[in-house]
Amino acid sequence: MRAIQVKEYVKGPQDLTVSTHPTPNPSPTHYLIAIHATATNFFDLLQIRGKYQHQPPLPWISGSEFAGVVLSSPTSLASPKFRVGDPVFGAAQGGYATHVLAPEAQLRPVPKGWGFFESAGLMVTAPTSYAALVTRAGVKKGDYVLVHAAAGGVGLAAVQVAKAFGAIVIATAGSERKLEVAKGFGADYGIDYRKQGWEAEVKKLTPKGKGVDIVFDPVGMVNTSLKCTAWNGRIIIIGFAAGDIEKVAMNRVLLKNVSLVGLHWGMYVKEEPETVERVWKGLFELMESGRFRGTVYTDKEFVGLERVGEALGMLGRRETWGKVVIRVPQASPKL
């Protein structure tokens, strides 16, 4: 197989190279998948530089999210969920490759009517946004939801989930193009958070200027968002894409009766596995009814593992929107 192997930490994605390795053998516990599309994530940029909280021992193959076809099922499973030839998407260490081994818990069937390209970036972003808004925030019809970084992977997923539940969505982003993208995925309003006083603009869009009911924050904008959060509002903390972990003025949280709610989606498999299944059930209902669509970046096409470095570089410079996905051609069998 071909893969991007990290033998030593690199300065950046421009240093990644593709090399040839033995294709994994069928496993007692894992499925062997032929990858047709692989998705990029910000944590990939950290991991290749040795800066992520989860670092596999060197050498290792980079990447995580993918979509492809089952080549073999775990030999120890009497009744495997997936059969040879089934299209699946998932996440496992080693997504920047033509083949990967993945456990059953980390795989899902490609939704009806979807392709590998659209499915490759689902495993991380879609359930994060659904669990944040539905499980943690209890989004409902009529809620005003402020989605920060709305043109990002989790942001576009959040926009769609909120709209599917009948909410009014106010999207923030840092460029006109990204605001246009967010509106294209259903956002009712768009606000450029680079402009001074954007919080007042958000309040003007809500009934009687009361503020928003829910803030979806993957950036680290709690303090500023408190200015436009309604009484009894909920601020859902997804991450800190801005790079700094905030110190929040808790007196303002108290005075407005605001709930600060965290979401660590990766821990649900261990702490609440039953919730994981409920989240995916809800997502598949939205996807198969056409209320949730793929959020793949389409302004530029990336084909081949050799393009992973370029794609990651653009992601790191925030030059993209949605999920940046690379098509992975599979070699034709020799006759």
Short mmCIF file of C-alpha atoms in Angstrom, two decimals, residues 223-333:
data_model
loop_
_atom_site.label_atom_id
_atom_site.label_comp_id
_atom_site.label_asym_id
_atom_site.label_seq_id
_atom_site.Cartn_x
_atom_site.Cartn_y
_atom_site.Cartn_z
CA ASN A 223 -16.50 36.27 26.92
CA THR A 224 -17.60 38.20 23.86
CA SER A 225 -20.59 35.91 23.30
CA LEU A 226 -21.89 36.66 26.80
CA LYS A 227 -22.68 40.16 25.50
CA CYS A 228 -25.30 38.76 23.14
CA THR A 229 -26.56 35.71 25.07
CA ALA A 230 -30.12 35.77 26.39
CA TRP A 231 -31.27 35.17 29.96
CA ASN A 232 -31.10 31.41 30.59
CA GLY A 233 -28.89 31.02 27.51
CA ARG A 234 -26.54 28.09 26.97
CA ILE A 235 -22.99 28.46 25.67
CA ILE A 236 -21.67 25.16 24.34
CA ILE A 237 -17.87 24.95 24.46
CA ILE A 238 -16.57 22.74 21.65
CA GLY A 239 -12.94 23.77 21.40
CA PHE A 240 -10.35 26.52 21.28
CA ALA A 241 -9.48 27.03 17.62
CA ALA A 242 -8.28 30.56 18.39
CA GLY A 243 -5.41 28.98 20.32
CA ASP A 244 -6.02 30.43 23.78
CA ILE A 245 -8.03 28.93 26.62
CA GLU A 246 -10.22 31.72 27.96
CA LYS A 247 -10.57 33.05 31.47
CA VAL A 248 -14.27 33.79 31.77
CA ALA A 249 -15.83 36.60 33.79
CA MET A 250 -18.03 34.39 35.95
CA ASN A 251 -19.98 37.31 37.42
CA ARG A 252 -21.48 37.88 33.96
CA VAL A 253 -22.40 34.21 33.75
CA LEU A 254 -24.24 34.53 37.07
CA LEU A 255 -26.00 37.82 36.26
CA LYS A 256 -27.49 36.46 33.03
CA ASN A 257 -28.29 32.99 34.41
CA VAL A 258 -26.19 31.50 31.63
CA SER A 259 -25.12 27.85 31.50
CA LEU A 260 -21.61 27.05 30.27
CA VAL A 261 -21.70 23.54 28.86
CA GLY A 262 -18.70 21.56 27.66
CA LEU A 263 -18.64 18.75 25.13
CA HIS A 264 -15.91 16.11 24.91
CA TRP A 265 -17.35 13.90 22.18
CA GLY A 266 -14.38 11.55 22.13
CA MET A 267 -15.09 10.41 25.70
CA TYR A 268 -18.68 9.32 25.00
CA VAL A 269 -17.53 5.91 23.73
CA LYS A 270 -16.14 5.22 27.20
CA GLU A 271 -18.57 7.14 29.43
CA GLU A 272 -21.90 6.97 27.56
CA PRO A 273 -21.77 4.46 24.69
CA GLU A 274 -25.57 4.37 24.53
CA THR A 275 -25.57 8.09 23.70
CA VAL A 276 -23.19 7.50 20.80
CA GLU A 277 -25.74 5.20 19.16
CA ARG A 278 -28.58 7.69 19.74
CA VAL A 279 -26.55 10.49 18.16
CA TRP A 280 -25.73 8.45 15.07
CA LYS A 281 -29.35 7.29 14.77
CA GLY A 282 -30.47 10.90 14.75
CA LEU A 283 -27.79 11.88 12.24
CA PHE A 284 -28.65 9.09 9.82
CA GLU A 285 -32.31 10.17 9.94
CA LEU A 286 -31.26 13.69 8.97
CA MET A 287 -28.85 12.51 6.27
CA GLU A 288 -31.20 10.04 4.64
CA SER A 289 -34.09 12.54 4.67
CA GLY A 290 -31.96 15.18 2.94
CA ARG A 291 -31.82 17.56 5.93
CA PHE A 292 -28.07 17.12 6.38
CA ARG A 293 -25.63 17.09 3.48
CA GLY A 294 -21.90 16.72 3.09
CA THR A 295 -19.80 19.75 3.97
CA VAL A 296 -16.85 19.05 1.67
CA TYR A 297 -14.74 22.00 0.48
CA THR A 298 -15.26 22.24 -3.28
CA ASP A 299 -13.42 25.44 -4.30
CA LYS A 300 -10.39 23.29 -5.13
CA GLU A 301 -9.97 19.57 -5.81
CA PHE A 302 -7.33 17.35 -4.21
CA VAL A 303 -6.60 13.98 -5.79
CA GLY A 304 -3.92 11.58 -4.57
CA LEU A 305 -2.03 11.24 -1.31
CA GLU A 306 0.65 13.56 -2.70
CA ARG A 307 -1.85 16.41 -2.27
CA VAL A 308 -2.36 15.85 1.47
CA GLY A 309 0.41 18.28 2.42
CA GLU A 310 -1.08 21.03 0.28
CA ALA A 311 -4.56 20.40 1.66
CA LEU A 312 -3.33 20.46 5.27
CA GLY A 313 -1.37 23.64 4.58
CA MET A 314 -4.47 25.42 3.29
CA LEU A 315 -6.45 24.14 6.27
CA GLY A 316 -3.83 25.45 8.69
CA ARG A 317 -3.82 28.88 7.02
CA ARG A 318 -7.65 28.97 7.24
CA GLU A 319 -7.97 29.30 3.49
CA THR A 320 -10.70 26.66 3.24
CA TRP A 321 -14.22 26.00 4.49
CA GLY A 322 -16.05 22.85 5.53
CA LYS A 323 -14.17 19.57 5.41
CA VAL A 324 -11.12 19.33 3.15
CA VAL A 325 -11.20 15.87 1.56
CA ILE A 326 -8.63 14.18 -0.68
CA ARG A 327 -9.68 11.56 -3.21
CA VAL A 328 -7.49 8.45 -3.00
CA PRO A 329 -7.32 6.49 -6.27
CA GLN A 330 -6.98 2.74 -5.83
CA ALA A 331 -4.50 0.94 -8.09
CA SER A 332 -6.11 -1.29 -10.69
CA PRO A 333 -5.37 -5.00 -10.12
#
